[in-house]
Amino acid sequence: MGRFYTIQDVEYPSDTTILSILDKGENLLSWSAEQACKYISANLNSGMDLETLFENARNNFKAVRDEAGDIGSEVHGLIEKNINGIWVDSKTLRPEVRKAFFAFLGWRKKYNVKFLHTEMTVHSKKHVYAGTLDAILEFEGRQYVADWKTSGSVYDTFPLQIASYREAAKEMGFETHGEIIVRLDKTTGQFETKDFSNSHEKHFQSFLRLLDFYYAFKARRLRNNSRAIEGNRISMVA
């Protein structure tokens, strides 16, 4: 089940729903296999029968993924508090959350970032999609759309996502100079900044091809959504 936004009584698919059409490539497959191996190593001498051990190992990536998602959501919430001047007691945080949050604090201090908009819902009436960008900010003297990530890698879908945010924001009147991904490592506490501004057009066009595919084959009935209505009409005629 995808995520959808209702804006002025029109239902829009989220950018993450569009991007879920793709997997995250070889890095994610390797990571999933690694989680299975870790589970087996940790539970090999637990007395568990082998069939149960291997079945649990096969699905371990789901539990780790869900926990990582919880960590990412928690870190995003802490970042929003920090930007809004709300004090955070770091002593109460889980180690992974604390490290990722401290990575953000280090990044913010190093670049003396000025935040213009945060947690901002954007949508494109032209292309008919929506999403929530993490921030529009001033970074090294220029305005960027920024997205925080707590994943172990920068996956192939990330630059498509940030490009879609930037285009939707532009359509709404928020002009920026570029787009960046800020990866906040929850293991090392280090940050990594990836600037995808120079490849914006390539990534946005790739996103649009996925959006076309979604409306051609994946879209359910979306309320007052002209593209979904047209797609359903064509499917009925065919």
PDB file of C-alpha atoms in Angstrom:
ATOM      1  CA  MET A   1       0.000   0.000   0.000  1.00  0.00           C
ATOM      2  CA  GLY A   2       1.517   3.286  -1.058  1.00  0.00           C
ATOM      3  CA  ARG A   3       1.356   6.670   0.578  1.00  0.00           C
ATOM      4  CA  PHE A   4      -0.897   9.390  -0.801  1.00  0.00           C
ATOM      5  CA  TYR A   5      -1.508  13.083  -0.177  1.00  0.00           C
ATOM      6  CA  THR A   6      -4.849  14.846  -0.434  1.00  0.00           C
ATOM      7  CA  ILE A   7      -4.360  18.480  -1.475  1.00  0.00           C
ATOM      8  CA  GLN A   8      -7.342  20.655  -2.392  1.00  0.00           C
ATOM      9  CA  ASP A   9      -9.463  17.507  -2.703  1.00  0.00           C
ATOM     10  CA  VAL A  10      -7.074  15.912  -5.210  1.00  0.00           C
ATOM     11  CA  GLU A  11      -5.319  12.673  -4.246  1.00  0.00           C
ATOM     12  CA  TYR A  12      -1.637  12.570  -5.241  1.00  0.00           C
ATOM     13  CA  PRO A  13       0.729   9.580  -5.047  1.00  0.00           C
ATOM     14  CA  SER A  14       3.832  10.252  -2.963  1.00  0.00           C
ATOM     15  CA  ASP A  15       7.281  10.342  -4.508  1.00  0.00           C
ATOM     16  CA  THR A  16       8.276   7.404  -2.277  1.00  0.00           C
ATOM     17  CA  THR A  17       5.374   5.378  -3.672  1.00  0.00           C
ATOM     18  CA  ILE A  18       6.631   6.105  -7.184  1.00  0.00           C
ATOM     19  CA  LEU A  19      10.204   5.192  -6.281  1.00  0.00           C
ATOM     20  CA  SER A  20       9.146   1.944  -4.595  1.00  0.00           C
ATOM     21  CA  ILE A  21       8.697   0.594  -8.130  1.00  0.00           C
ATOM     22  CA  LEU A  22      12.475   0.256  -8.140  1.00  0.00           C
ATOM     23  CA  ASP A  23      14.561  -1.764  -5.756  1.00  0.00           C
ATOM     24  CA  LYS A  24      17.691  -0.246  -4.255  1.00  0.00           C
ATOM     25  CA  GLY A  25      20.088  -2.386  -6.227  1.00  0.00           C
ATOM     26  CA  GLU A  26      22.972  -4.642  -5.347  1.00  0.00           C
ATOM     27  CA  ASN A  27      23.826  -2.742  -2.156  1.00  0.00           C
ATOM     28  CA  LEU A  28      20.457  -3.613  -0.642  1.00  0.00           C
ATOM     29  CA  LEU A  29      20.711  -7.271  -1.679  1.00  0.00           C
ATOM     30  CA  SER A  30      24.147  -7.514  -0.076  1.00  0.00           C
ATOM     31  CA  TRP A  31      22.828  -5.834   3.051  1.00  0.00           C
ATOM     32  CA  SER A  32      19.900  -8.273   3.285  1.00  0.00           C
ATOM     33  CA  ALA A  33      22.266 -11.248   2.980  1.00  0.00           C
ATOM     34  CA  GLU A  34      24.498  -9.716   5.647  1.00  0.00           C
ATOM     35  CA  GLN A  35      21.550  -9.473   8.071  1.00  0.00           C
ATOM     36  CA  ALA A  36      20.775 -13.161   7.515  1.00  0.00           C
ATOM     37  CA  CYS A  37      24.383 -14.130   8.239  1.00  0.00           C
ATOM     38  CA  LYS A  38      24.439 -12.005  11.384  1.00  0.00           C
ATOM     39  CA  TYR A  39      21.280 -13.679  12.652  1.00  0.00           C
ATOM     40  CA  ILE A  40      22.682 -17.161  12.069  1.00  0.00           C
ATOM     41  CA  SER A  41      25.966 -16.259  13.761  1.00  0.00           C
ATOM     42  CA  ALA A  42      24.175 -14.850  16.800  1.00  0.00           C
ATOM     43  CA  ASN A  43      21.730 -17.764  17.169  1.00  0.00           C
ATOM     44  CA  LEU A  44      23.625 -20.793  15.910  1.00  0.00           C
ATOM     45  CA  ASN A  45      24.122 -22.230  19.403  1.00  0.00           C
ATOM     46  CA  SER A  46      20.766 -21.179  20.785  1.00  0.00           C
ATOM     47  CA  GLY A  47      19.205 -24.631  20.515  1.00  0.00           C
ATOM     48  CA  MET A  48      16.848 -23.483  17.761  1.00  0.00           C
ATOM     49  CA  ASP A  49      16.092 -26.142  15.154  1.00  0.00           C
ATOM     50  CA  LEU A  50      17.719 -25.470  11.794  1.00  0.00           C
ATOM     51  CA  GLU A  51      14.487 -24.977   9.877  1.00  0.00           C
ATOM     52  CA  THR A  52      13.384 -22.224  12.269  1.00  0.00           C
ATOM     53  CA  LEU A  53      16.878 -20.746  12.379  1.00  0.00           C
ATOM     54  CA  PHE A  54      17.107 -20.382   8.609  1.00  0.00           C
ATOM     55  CA  GLU A  55      13.527 -19.131   8.267  1.00  0.00           C
ATOM     56  CA  ASN A  56      14.151 -16.443  10.879  1.00  0.00           C
ATOM     57  CA  ALA A  57      17.464 -15.569   9.251  1.00  0.00           C
ATOM     58  CA  ARG A  58      15.760 -15.232   5.881  1.00  0.00           C
ATOM     59  CA  ASN A  59      13.344 -12.664   7.318  1.00  0.00           C
ATOM     60  CA  ASN A  60      15.754 -10.901   9.670  1.00  0.00           C
ATOM     61  CA  PHE A  61      16.299  -8.049   7.222  1.00  0.00           C
ATOM     62  CA  LYS A  62      12.653  -7.035   7.711  1.00  0.00           C
ATOM     63  CA  ALA A  63      13.066  -6.581  11.472  1.00  0.00           C
ATOM     64  CA  VAL A  64      16.331  -4.686  10.975  1.00  0.00           C
ATOM     65  CA  ARG A  65      14.761  -2.581   8.223  1.00  0.00           C
ATOM     66  CA  ASP A  66      11.768  -1.665  10.400  1.00  0.00           C
ATOM     67  CA  GLU A  67      14.044  -0.740  13.298  1.00  0.00           C
ATOM     68  CA  ALA A  68      16.164   1.383  10.942  1.00  0.00           C
ATOM     69  CA  GLY A  69      12.981   3.101   9.772  1.00  0.00           C
ATOM     70  CA  ASP A  70      12.076   3.859  13.375  1.00  0.00           C
ATOM     71  CA  ILE A  71      15.568   5.274  13.937  1.00  0.00           C
ATOM     72  CA  GLY A  72      15.275   7.424  10.816  1.00  0.00           C
ATOM     73  CA  SER A  73      11.906   8.812  11.918  1.00  0.00           C
ATOM     74  CA  GLU A  74      13.227   9.544  15.395  1.00  0.00           C
ATOM     75  CA  VAL A  75      16.298  11.316  14.013  1.00  0.00           C
ATOM     76  CA  HIS A  76      14.139  13.410  11.682  1.00  0.00           C
ATOM     77  CA  GLY A  77      12.011  14.452  14.651  1.00  0.00           C
ATOM     78  CA  LEU A  78      15.073  15.449  16.666  1.00  0.00           C
ATOM     79  CA  ILE A  79      16.463  17.466  13.757  1.00  0.00           C
ATOM     80  CA  GLU A  80      13.166  19.329  13.460  1.00  0.00           C
ATOM     81  CA  LYS A  81      13.279  20.122  17.180  1.00  0.00           C
ATOM     82  CA  ASN A  82      16.857  21.349  16.920  1.00  0.00           C
ATOM     83  CA  ILE A  83      16.066  23.596  13.963  1.00  0.00           C
ATOM     84  CA  ASN A  84      13.125  25.069  15.890  1.00  0.00           C
ATOM     85  CA  GLY A  85      15.271  25.742  18.956  1.00  0.00           C
ATOM     86  CA  ILE A  86      13.779  23.011  21.139  1.00  0.00           C
ATOM     87  CA  TRP A  87      16.269  21.478  23.564  1.00  0.00           C
ATOM     88  CA  VAL A  88      16.957  17.745  23.227  1.00  0.00           C
ATOM     89  CA  ASP A  89      18.336  15.637  26.096  1.00  0.00           C
ATOM     90  CA  SER A  90      20.809  13.483  24.176  1.00  0.00           C
ATOM     91  CA  LYS A  91      21.469  11.268  27.231  1.00  0.00           C
ATOM     92  CA  THR A  92      18.053   9.653  26.808  1.00  0.00           C
ATOM     93  CA  LEU A  93      18.587   8.684  23.171  1.00  0.00           C
ATOM     94  CA  ARG A  94      19.410   5.250  21.824  1.00  0.00           C
ATOM     95  CA  PRO A  95      23.081   5.006  20.720  1.00  0.00           C
ATOM     96  CA  GLU A  96      22.249   4.827  16.999  1.00  0.00           C
ATOM     97  CA  VAL A  97      19.867   7.767  17.231  1.00  0.00           C
ATOM     98  CA  ARG A  98      22.342   9.804  19.250  1.00  0.00           C
ATOM     99  CA  LYS A  99      25.160   9.205  16.762  1.00  0.00           C
ATOM    100  CA  ALA A 100      23.038  10.179  13.761  1.00  0.00           C
ATOM    101  CA  PHE A 101      21.729  13.257  15.569  1.00  0.00           C
ATOM    102  CA  PHE A 102      25.254  14.305  16.572  1.00  0.00           C
ATOM    103  CA  ALA A 103      26.283  13.844  12.926  1.00  0.00           C
ATOM    104  CA  PHE A 104      23.607  16.375  11.980  1.00  0.00           C
ATOM    105  CA  LEU A 105      24.768  18.781  14.680  1.00  0.00           C
ATOM    106  CA  GLY A 106      28.334  18.490  13.389  1.00  0.00           C
ATOM    107  CA  TRP A 107      27.209  19.123   9.813  1.00  0.00           C
ATOM    108  CA  ARG A 108      25.103  22.122  10.824  1.00  0.00           C
ATOM    109  CA  LYS A 109      27.963  23.658  12.822  1.00  0.00           C
ATOM    110  CA  LYS A 110      30.561  23.114  10.100  1.00  0.00           C
ATOM    111  CA  TYR A 111      28.559  24.797   7.349  1.00  0.00           C
ATOM    112  CA  ASN A 112      26.659  27.361   9.461  1.00  0.00           C
ATOM    113  CA  VAL A 113      23.459  26.430   7.681  1.00  0.00           C
ATOM    114  CA  LYS A 114      20.461  28.789   7.572  1.00  0.00           C
ATOM    115  CA  PHE A 115      17.105  27.011   7.396  1.00  0.00           C
ATOM    116  CA  LEU A 116      14.369  28.640   5.301  1.00  0.00           C
ATOM    117  CA  HIS A 117      11.663  25.937   5.287  1.00  0.00           C
ATOM    118  CA  THR A 118      11.468  22.512   6.950  1.00  0.00           C
ATOM    119  CA  GLU A 119       9.180  19.472   6.724  1.00  0.00           C
ATOM    120  CA  MET A 120       7.463  21.097   3.780  1.00  0.00           C
ATOM    121  CA  THR A 121       4.817  19.298   1.727  1.00  0.00           C
ATOM    122  CA  VAL A 122       5.297  19.986  -1.969  1.00  0.00           C
ATOM    123  CA  HIS A 123       3.279  18.863  -4.965  1.00  0.00           C
ATOM    124  CA  SER A 124       3.292  19.149  -8.715  1.00  0.00           C
ATOM    125  CA  LYS A 125       0.004  19.885 -10.427  1.00  0.00           C
ATOM    126  CA  LYS A 126       1.744  19.523 -13.786  1.00  0.00           C
ATOM    127  CA  HIS A 127       3.068  15.997 -13.209  1.00  0.00           C
ATOM    128  CA  VAL A 128       0.657  15.018 -10.390  1.00  0.00           C
ATOM    129  CA  TYR A 129       2.761  13.764  -7.463  1.00  0.00           C
ATOM    130  CA  ALA A 130       3.560  15.014  -3.972  1.00  0.00           C
ATOM    131  CA  GLY A 131       6.071  14.581  -1.161  1.00  0.00           C
ATOM    132  CA  THR A 132       7.539  16.096   1.988  1.00  0.00           C
ATOM    133  CA  LEU A 133      11.006  17.593   1.687  1.00  0.00           C
ATOM    134  CA  ASP A 134      13.161  17.874   4.785  1.00  0.00           C
ATOM    135  CA  ALA A 135      14.478  21.388   4.228  1.00  0.00           C
ATOM    136  CA  ILE A 136      15.117  24.315   1.953  1.00  0.00           C
ATOM    137  CA  LEU A 137      18.242  25.979   3.283  1.00  0.00           C
ATOM    138  CA  GLU A 138      21.232  28.190   2.620  1.00  0.00           C
ATOM    139  CA  PHE A 139      24.358  26.049   2.302  1.00  0.00           C
ATOM    140  CA  GLU A 140      27.718  27.550   1.346  1.00  0.00           C
ATOM    141  CA  GLY A 141      26.017  30.731   0.166  1.00  0.00           C
ATOM    142  CA  ARG A 142      23.398  29.117  -2.070  1.00  0.00           C
ATOM    143  CA  GLN A 143      19.861  27.831  -1.584  1.00  0.00           C
ATOM    144  CA  TYR A 144      19.355  24.075  -1.742  1.00  0.00           C
ATOM    145  CA  VAL A 145      16.670  21.476  -1.245  1.00  0.00           C
ATOM    146  CA  ALA A 146      18.057  19.055   1.341  1.00  0.00           C
ATOM    147  CA  ASP A 147      17.117  15.588   2.500  1.00  0.00           C
ATOM    148  CA  TRP A 148      18.437  13.765   5.592  1.00  0.00           C
ATOM    149  CA  LYS A 149      19.237  10.064   5.339  1.00  0.00           C
ATOM    150  CA  THR A 150      20.335   7.656   8.077  1.00  0.00           C
ATOM    151  CA  SER A 151      20.901   4.700   5.736  1.00  0.00           C
ATOM    152  CA  GLY A 152      24.210   2.897   5.446  1.00  0.00           C
ATOM    153  CA  SER A 153      24.652   4.028   1.832  1.00  0.00           C
ATOM    154  CA  VAL A 154      23.393   6.594  -0.648  1.00  0.00           C
ATOM    155  CA  TYR A 155      21.038   4.487  -2.748  1.00  0.00           C
ATOM    156  CA  ASP A 156      20.258   5.022  -6.426  1.00  0.00           C
ATOM    157  CA  THR A 157      16.715   6.245  -5.686  1.00  0.00           C
ATOM    158  CA  PHE A 158      17.857   9.119  -3.440  1.00  0.00           C
ATOM    159  CA  PRO A 159      18.896  11.575  -6.188  1.00  0.00           C
ATOM    160  CA  LEU A 160      15.627  10.901  -8.047  1.00  0.00           C
ATOM    161  CA  GLN A 161      13.691  11.658  -4.876  1.00  0.00           C
ATOM    162  CA  ILE A 162      15.487  14.933  -4.140  1.00  0.00           C
ATOM    163  CA  ALA A 163      15.160  16.016  -7.788  1.00  0.00           C
ATOM    164  CA  SER A 164      11.401  15.445  -7.606  1.00  0.00           C
ATOM    165  CA  TYR A 165      11.205  17.576  -4.453  1.00  0.00           C
ATOM    166  CA  ARG A 166      13.146  20.391  -6.067  1.00  0.00           C
ATOM    167  CA  GLU A 167      10.942  20.454  -9.167  1.00  0.00           C
ATOM    168  CA  ALA A 168       7.721  20.398  -7.146  1.00  0.00           C
ATOM    169  CA  ALA A 169       9.026  23.191  -4.907  1.00  0.00           C
ATOM    170  CA  LYS A 170       9.968  25.212  -7.991  1.00  0.00           C
ATOM    171  CA  GLU A 171       6.483  24.786  -9.432  1.00  0.00           C
ATOM    172  CA  MET A 172       5.109  26.152  -6.135  1.00  0.00           C
ATOM    173  CA  GLY A 173       7.355  29.223  -6.383  1.00  0.00           C
ATOM    174  CA  PHE A 174      10.353  28.132  -4.295  1.00  0.00           C
ATOM    175  CA  GLU A 175      13.358  28.537  -6.580  1.00  0.00           C
ATOM    176  CA  THR A 176      16.639  26.915  -5.439  1.00  0.00           C
ATOM    177  CA  HIS A 177      20.140  26.509  -6.837  1.00  0.00           C
ATOM    178  CA  GLY A 178      20.565  22.806  -6.198  1.00  0.00           C
ATOM    179  CA  GLU A 179      19.864  19.689  -4.168  1.00  0.00           C
ATOM    180  CA  ILE A 180      21.861  17.790  -1.549  1.00  0.00           C
ATOM    181  CA  ILE A 181      21.592  14.554   0.380  1.00  0.00           C
ATOM    182  CA  VAL A 182      23.046  14.672   3.895  1.00  0.00           C
ATOM    183  CA  ARG A 183      23.745  11.148   5.128  1.00  0.00           C
ATOM    184  CA  LEU A 184      23.985  10.883   8.908  1.00  0.00           C
ATOM    185  CA  ASP A 185      25.773   7.690   9.864  1.00  0.00           C
ATOM    186  CA  LYS A 186      24.135   6.045  12.876  1.00  0.00           C
ATOM    187  CA  THR A 187      27.148   3.779  13.432  1.00  0.00           C
ATOM    188  CA  THR A 188      30.102   6.161  13.188  1.00  0.00           C
ATOM    189  CA  GLY A 189      28.450   9.493  13.967  1.00  0.00           C
ATOM    190  CA  GLN A 190      29.972  11.001  10.818  1.00  0.00           C
ATOM    191  CA  PHE A 191      28.161  12.933   8.096  1.00  0.00           C
ATOM    192  CA  GLU A 192      28.429  12.765   4.317  1.00  0.00           C
ATOM    193  CA  THR A 193      27.154  15.466   1.951  1.00  0.00           C
ATOM    194  CA  LYS A 194      26.264  14.514  -1.621  1.00  0.00           C
ATOM    195  CA  ASP A 195      25.519  17.325  -4.070  1.00  0.00           C
ATOM    196  CA  PHE A 196      23.423  16.130  -7.029  1.00  0.00           C
ATOM    197  CA  SER A 197      22.746  19.571  -8.493  1.00  0.00           C
ATOM    198  CA  ASN A 198      24.755  19.037 -11.678  1.00  0.00           C
ATOM    199  CA  SER A 199      22.829  15.880 -12.563  1.00  0.00           C
ATOM    200  CA  HIS A 200      19.397  17.247 -11.662  1.00  0.00           C
ATOM    201  CA  GLU A 201      17.856  17.007 -15.121  1.00  0.00           C
ATOM    202  CA  LYS A 202      18.932  13.394 -15.633  1.00  0.00           C
ATOM    203  CA  HIS A 203      17.554  12.347 -12.276  1.00  0.00           C
ATOM    204  CA  PHE A 204      14.283  14.235 -12.665  1.00  0.00           C
ATOM    205  CA  GLN A 205      13.675  12.795 -16.131  1.00  0.00           C
ATOM    206  CA  SER A 206      14.310   9.326 -14.691  1.00  0.00           C
ATOM    207  CA  PHE A 207      11.755  10.043 -11.966  1.00  0.00           C
ATOM    208  CA  LEU A 208       9.222  11.148 -14.600  1.00  0.00           C
ATOM    209  CA  ARG A 209       9.663   7.874 -16.488  1.00  0.00           C
ATOM    210  CA  LEU A 210       8.833   6.009 -13.288  1.00  0.00           C
ATOM    211  CA  LEU A 211       5.851   8.295 -12.750  1.00  0.00           C
ATOM    212  CA  ASP A 212       4.599   7.500 -16.262  1.00  0.00           C
ATOM    213  CA  PHE A 213       4.949   3.798 -15.530  1.00  0.00           C
ATOM    214  CA  TYR A 214       3.080   4.193 -12.239  1.00  0.00           C
ATOM    215  CA  TYR A 215       0.117   5.896 -13.876  1.00  0.00           C
ATOM    216  CA  ALA A 216       0.102   3.394 -16.736  1.00  0.00           C
ATOM    217  CA  PHE A 217       0.230   0.217 -14.626  1.00  0.00           C
ATOM    218  CA  LYS A 218       0.153   0.824 -10.867  1.00  0.00           C
ATOM    219  CA  ALA A 219      -2.277   3.646 -10.083  1.00  0.00           C
ATOM    220  CA  ARG A 220      -5.420   2.767  -8.164  1.00  0.00           C
ATOM    221  CA  ARG A 221      -8.431   5.060  -8.255  1.00  0.00           C
ATOM    222  CA  LEU A 222      -7.161   8.383  -6.932  1.00  0.00           C
ATOM    223  CA  ARG A 223      -9.799  10.959  -6.068  1.00  0.00           C
ATOM    224  CA  ASN A 224     -10.044  13.807  -8.608  1.00  0.00           C
ATOM    225  CA  ASN A 225      -6.644  12.842 -10.021  1.00  0.00           C
ATOM    226  CA  SER A 226      -6.718  13.612 -13.749  1.00  0.00           C
ATOM    227  CA  ARG A 227      -3.871  11.256 -14.654  1.00  0.00           C
ATOM    228  CA  ALA A 228      -5.367   8.325 -12.758  1.00  0.00           C
ATOM    229  CA  ILE A 229      -8.800   8.981 -14.264  1.00  0.00           C
ATOM    230  CA  GLU A 230      -7.331   9.068 -17.759  1.00  0.00           C
ATOM    231  CA  GLY A 231      -5.309   5.911 -17.126  1.00  0.00           C
ATOM    232  CA  ASN A 232      -8.369   4.036 -15.882  1.00  0.00           C
ATOM    233  CA  ARG A 233     -10.358   5.225 -18.909  1.00  0.00           C
ATOM    234  CA  ILE A 234      -7.722   3.931 -21.313  1.00  0.00           C
ATOM    235  CA  SER A 235      -7.531   0.597 -19.446  1.00  0.00           C
ATOM    236  CA  MET A 236     -11.318   0.160 -19.732  1.00  0.00           C
ATOM    237  CA  VAL A 237     -11.253   0.901 -23.471  1.00  0.00           C
ATOM    238  CA  ALA A 238      -8.398  -1.549 -23.992  1.00  0.00           C
TER     239      ALA A 238
END
